[in-house]
XYZ file of C-alpha atoms in Angstrom:
279
model
C 0.000 0.000 0.000
C 2.882 2.356 0.744
C 4.238 1.788 -2.749
C 0.839 1.975 -4.414
C -0.140 5.270 -2.768
C 3.400 6.737 -2.499
C 3.342 7.000 1.290
C 6.478 8.398 2.873
C 8.653 5.827 4.757
C 8.818 8.069 7.850
C 5.045 8.007 8.171
C 5.039 4.221 7.782
C 7.505 3.937 10.668
C 5.242 6.200 12.739
C 2.307 3.883 12.024
C 4.275 0.944 13.409
C 5.214 2.760 16.634
C 2.622 1.677 19.263
C 3.397 4.632 21.558
C 3.230 7.423 18.985
C 1.434 10.571 20.173
C -0.971 12.783 18.168
C 0.605 14.815 15.389
C -0.144 16.171 11.946
C 2.090 16.944 8.986
C 1.847 17.352 5.238
C 4.204 15.525 2.899
C 3.639 16.524 -0.703
C -0.101 16.584 -1.232
C -0.781 13.968 1.462
C -1.814 14.898 4.995
C -0.606 12.506 7.689
C -2.607 12.613 10.912
C -1.901 10.546 14.019
C -4.755 10.234 16.528
C -5.402 8.313 19.721
C -8.888 7.393 20.919
C -10.015 5.833 24.186
C -9.913 2.028 24.248
C -13.181 0.699 25.692
C -11.472 -2.659 26.355
C -8.683 -1.116 28.455
C -8.188 -2.830 31.852
C -9.503 -1.050 34.928
C -5.993 -0.420 36.272
C -4.629 1.028 33.005
C -2.956 4.402 33.566
C -0.567 5.091 30.673
C -1.341 6.211 27.123
C -0.627 2.906 25.275
C -2.829 0.941 27.703
C -5.689 3.457 27.821
C -5.948 4.393 24.148
C -5.853 3.039 20.610
C -3.719 4.619 17.921
C -5.124 5.435 14.513
C -3.127 6.867 11.612
C -4.850 8.680 8.761
C -3.433 9.352 5.285
C -5.502 11.814 3.282
C -5.181 13.597 -0.027
C -7.574 14.496 -2.894
C -7.465 10.901 -4.206
C -7.826 8.722 -1.117
C -8.282 8.478 2.655
C -6.549 5.557 4.400
C -6.760 4.617 8.088
C -4.239 2.338 9.803
C -5.071 0.769 13.185
C -4.467 -2.551 14.947
C -8.094 -3.255 15.872
C -11.428 -2.297 14.393
C -12.551 0.847 16.222
C -16.263 1.627 16.666
C -16.110 5.170 15.334
C -14.051 4.080 12.312
C -16.634 1.411 11.523
C -19.367 4.060 11.744
C -17.540 6.316 9.288
C -16.974 3.406 6.929
C -20.656 2.423 7.107
C -21.804 6.023 6.688
C -19.669 6.954 3.719
C -18.509 3.778 1.974
C -17.731 5.837 -1.115
C -16.312 4.443 -4.329
C -13.248 6.036 -5.929
C -15.409 7.807 -8.502
C -17.459 9.371 -5.683
C -14.469 10.493 -3.632
C -14.643 14.290 -3.722
C -12.925 17.021 -1.742
C -16.136 17.591 0.217
C -16.485 13.892 1.031
C -12.835 13.731 2.044
C -13.080 16.521 4.612
C -16.384 15.275 5.975
C -14.941 11.788 6.419
C -11.860 13.238 8.086
C -14.055 15.378 10.338
C -16.155 12.362 11.320
C -12.994 10.440 12.223
C -11.746 13.329 14.357
C -15.140 13.789 15.984
C -15.481 10.078 16.754
C -11.986 9.917 18.212
C -12.644 12.824 20.561
C -16.154 11.613 21.443
C -14.624 8.312 22.602
C -13.315 10.149 25.676
C -16.734 11.337 26.856
C -17.916 8.065 28.435
C -14.752 7.372 30.512
C -14.668 11.014 31.656
C -18.291 10.797 32.823
C -17.580 7.522 34.617
C -14.560 9.058 36.318
C -16.638 12.056 37.425
C -19.381 9.821 38.854
C -16.820 7.651 40.644
C -15.116 10.705 42.148
C -18.473 11.838 43.573
C -19.079 8.366 45.032
C -15.655 8.403 46.676
C -16.282 11.886 48.052
C -19.639 10.853 49.562
C -18.108 7.716 51.004
C -15.273 9.742 52.497
C -17.655 11.641 54.786
C -20.129 8.852 55.483
C -17.726 6.042 56.299
C -14.219 5.601 57.555
C -11.785 5.822 54.694
C -9.948 2.673 53.726
C -6.552 2.231 52.153
C -8.294 0.928 49.032
C -10.127 4.265 48.658
C -6.866 6.177 48.812
C -5.306 3.888 46.206
C -8.354 4.235 43.935
C -8.314 8.036 44.168
C -4.615 8.068 43.298
C -5.108 5.663 40.378
C -8.096 7.645 39.090
C -6.112 10.876 39.298
C -3.276 9.342 37.275
C -5.733 8.062 34.654
C -7.315 11.501 34.354
C -3.865 13.101 34.062
C -3.057 10.743 31.173
C -6.290 11.528 29.333
C -5.753 15.239 29.961
C -2.269 15.091 28.485
C -3.551 13.248 25.441
C -6.383 15.708 24.849
C -3.978 18.612 25.254
C -1.794 17.152 22.511
C -4.878 16.624 20.352
C -6.057 20.208 20.892
C -2.595 21.486 19.965
C -2.543 19.265 16.864
C -5.920 20.146 15.352
C -5.125 23.792 14.421
C -2.187 22.513 12.369
C -4.479 20.440 10.164
C -4.556 22.021 6.678
C -8.147 22.628 5.667
C -8.522 23.355 1.945
C -12.312 23.519 2.076
C -13.848 26.761 3.361
C -17.271 25.167 4.068
C -15.561 22.571 6.262
C -13.800 25.117 8.494
C -16.761 25.686 10.885
C -17.153 21.918 11.260
C -13.487 21.462 12.208
C -13.637 24.506 14.469
C -16.527 22.877 16.320
C -14.456 19.718 16.751
C -11.581 21.750 18.211
C -13.962 23.524 20.588
C -15.377 20.184 21.746
C -11.879 18.817 22.381
C -10.986 21.990 24.278
C -14.102 21.750 26.461
C -13.292 18.123 27.331
C -9.740 19.178 28.204
C -11.017 21.854 30.615
C -13.488 19.341 32.052
C -10.572 16.992 32.743
C -8.616 19.863 34.248
C -11.417 20.554 36.747
C -11.823 16.852 37.489
C -8.095 16.437 38.105
C -8.131 19.383 40.512
C -11.124 17.913 42.365
C -9.383 14.558 42.674
C -6.235 16.262 43.941
C -8.265 18.068 46.606
C -10.044 14.818 47.456
C -6.688 13.110 47.839
C -5.469 15.855 50.198
C -8.747 15.663 52.129
C -8.425 11.897 52.432
C -4.904 12.244 53.812
C -6.003 15.039 56.168
C -8.883 12.967 57.549
C -6.595 9.979 58.006
C -4.133 12.202 59.856
C -6.957 13.623 61.981
C -8.158 10.146 62.933
C -4.599 9.218 63.867
C -4.350 12.348 66.013
C -7.647 11.461 67.711
C -6.308 8.011 68.544
C -3.078 9.497 69.858
C -5.044 11.975 71.989
C -7.064 9.176 73.566
C -3.901 7.209 74.281
C -2.256 10.319 75.719
C -5.208 10.945 78.045
C -5.120 7.352 79.295
C -1.365 7.594 79.784
C -1.766 10.851 81.727
C -4.291 9.176 84.038
C -2.375 5.971 84.684
C 1.171 7.301 84.877
C 0.832 8.920 88.354
C -1.260 5.964 89.529
C 1.466 3.587 88.401
C 3.975 5.769 90.209
C 2.018 5.538 93.477
C 1.572 1.776 93.082
C 5.278 1.437 92.322
C 6.307 3.355 95.431
C 4.123 1.326 97.747
C 4.986 -1.877 95.975
C 8.731 -1.689 96.783
C 8.134 -3.448 100.127
C 11.103 -1.949 101.973
C 11.143 -3.022 105.631
C 11.185 0.453 107.132
C 8.559 2.134 104.954
C 6.330 4.160 107.347
C 3.010 2.958 105.899
C 3.978 -0.674 105.285
C 2.336 -1.914 108.495
C -0.322 0.781 108.747
C -3.808 -0.709 109.002
C -5.300 2.074 106.836
C -2.481 1.958 104.256
C -4.440 0.144 101.552
C -7.533 2.411 101.563
C -5.194 5.391 101.914
C -3.312 4.382 98.733
C -6.562 3.796 96.850
C -7.937 7.132 98.032
C -4.763 8.913 96.999
C -5.015 7.357 93.540
C -8.689 8.443 93.258
C -7.854 12.015 94.273
C -4.991 12.214 91.782
C -7.164 10.759 88.966
C -10.003 13.169 89.822
C -7.608 16.108 89.844
C -6.171 15.159 86.469
C -9.680 14.697 85.060
C -10.836 18.109 86.300
C -7.719 19.776 84.895
C -8.216 18.104 81.508
C -11.878 19.161 81.564
C -10.987 22.787 82.189
C -8.499 22.724 79.334
C -11.095 21.183 76.998
C -8.989 18.107 76.272
C -11.846 15.700 77.088
C -14.328 17.323 74.704
C -15.267 15.132 71.685
C -13.812 16.160 68.292
C-alpha cells in the first residue's frame, strides 16, 4: 500500500510505533494525521497512554483516505458504514467530511470514561464523609487521578494538533472549528476533574491524619491518668522493711484514696483545658 499510494517511509515507521502521540504533517499533497482514541477494552488499572488508548493513523489527499489501526474501532466502523464511497465518488467535500467524522469520533470516545470518572469521584467523596476511609479508597483516588492526568495530556496534545491540520475547504472550516472547541471543552473538564481529585486526595490524607491524632489523643489521656497511679503503686509496691506505711492498718484504703484524688484532679484539669471534649 505504501508503494501503491506513495506513502512516505517516515510516516510508515510512525504507524508501526505503538506509543506514537498525536501529530499532523503534510508531505507533498498527502496529509498525515496521528490520533489516539479511548480504548473501551482497556483494563480497569490502566494508567498510561498505550494501555488506555488506541492509535489510529490517517493518510488523506484528494485521491484517497486511508486509516491504519491494529483493531477495528467503533467510530471508524461508523464512518466506513456512513460513507462507503467508491473512488469515482471520492470528492474534496467527502474527504473533509470523512476526516471530520474520524476526528469527531476519536474525541467523542473520551466522553464516556470522563463521565464515569466524574461519577466515581463523587461516590468516593460521599463515602469519604459517610464512612471511615480505607486504604483501598486512597489507592483508587490516586489511580483515578493518574488516569485523568493521562487523558488530559492526550487531549492537550490533540487540541494542539488540530489547528495545524490544513483545511482546503472553506465550508468545512466551521465543522473542524466545532471539533476543536469540543476537544478543548473536554480538556477543561478533565482539568477541573483532576483538581477535584487532587483536593479529594489531600482531604483523604487530612482525615486519616486527623483520625490518627484522635487516637493518639485518647492514648495520651489514658497515659496521663495511669502514669501517676502507676507511680504511686510502684512506690508502695517496693516493700522496703522500714517504709512508714507498710504496716499501717489504713495503708491500703489510703493508697486507693490517693489514687482516686490524683485521677479526679487530672480529670478536672483536663476538663478545664477542653482536652476531654469530643472532636
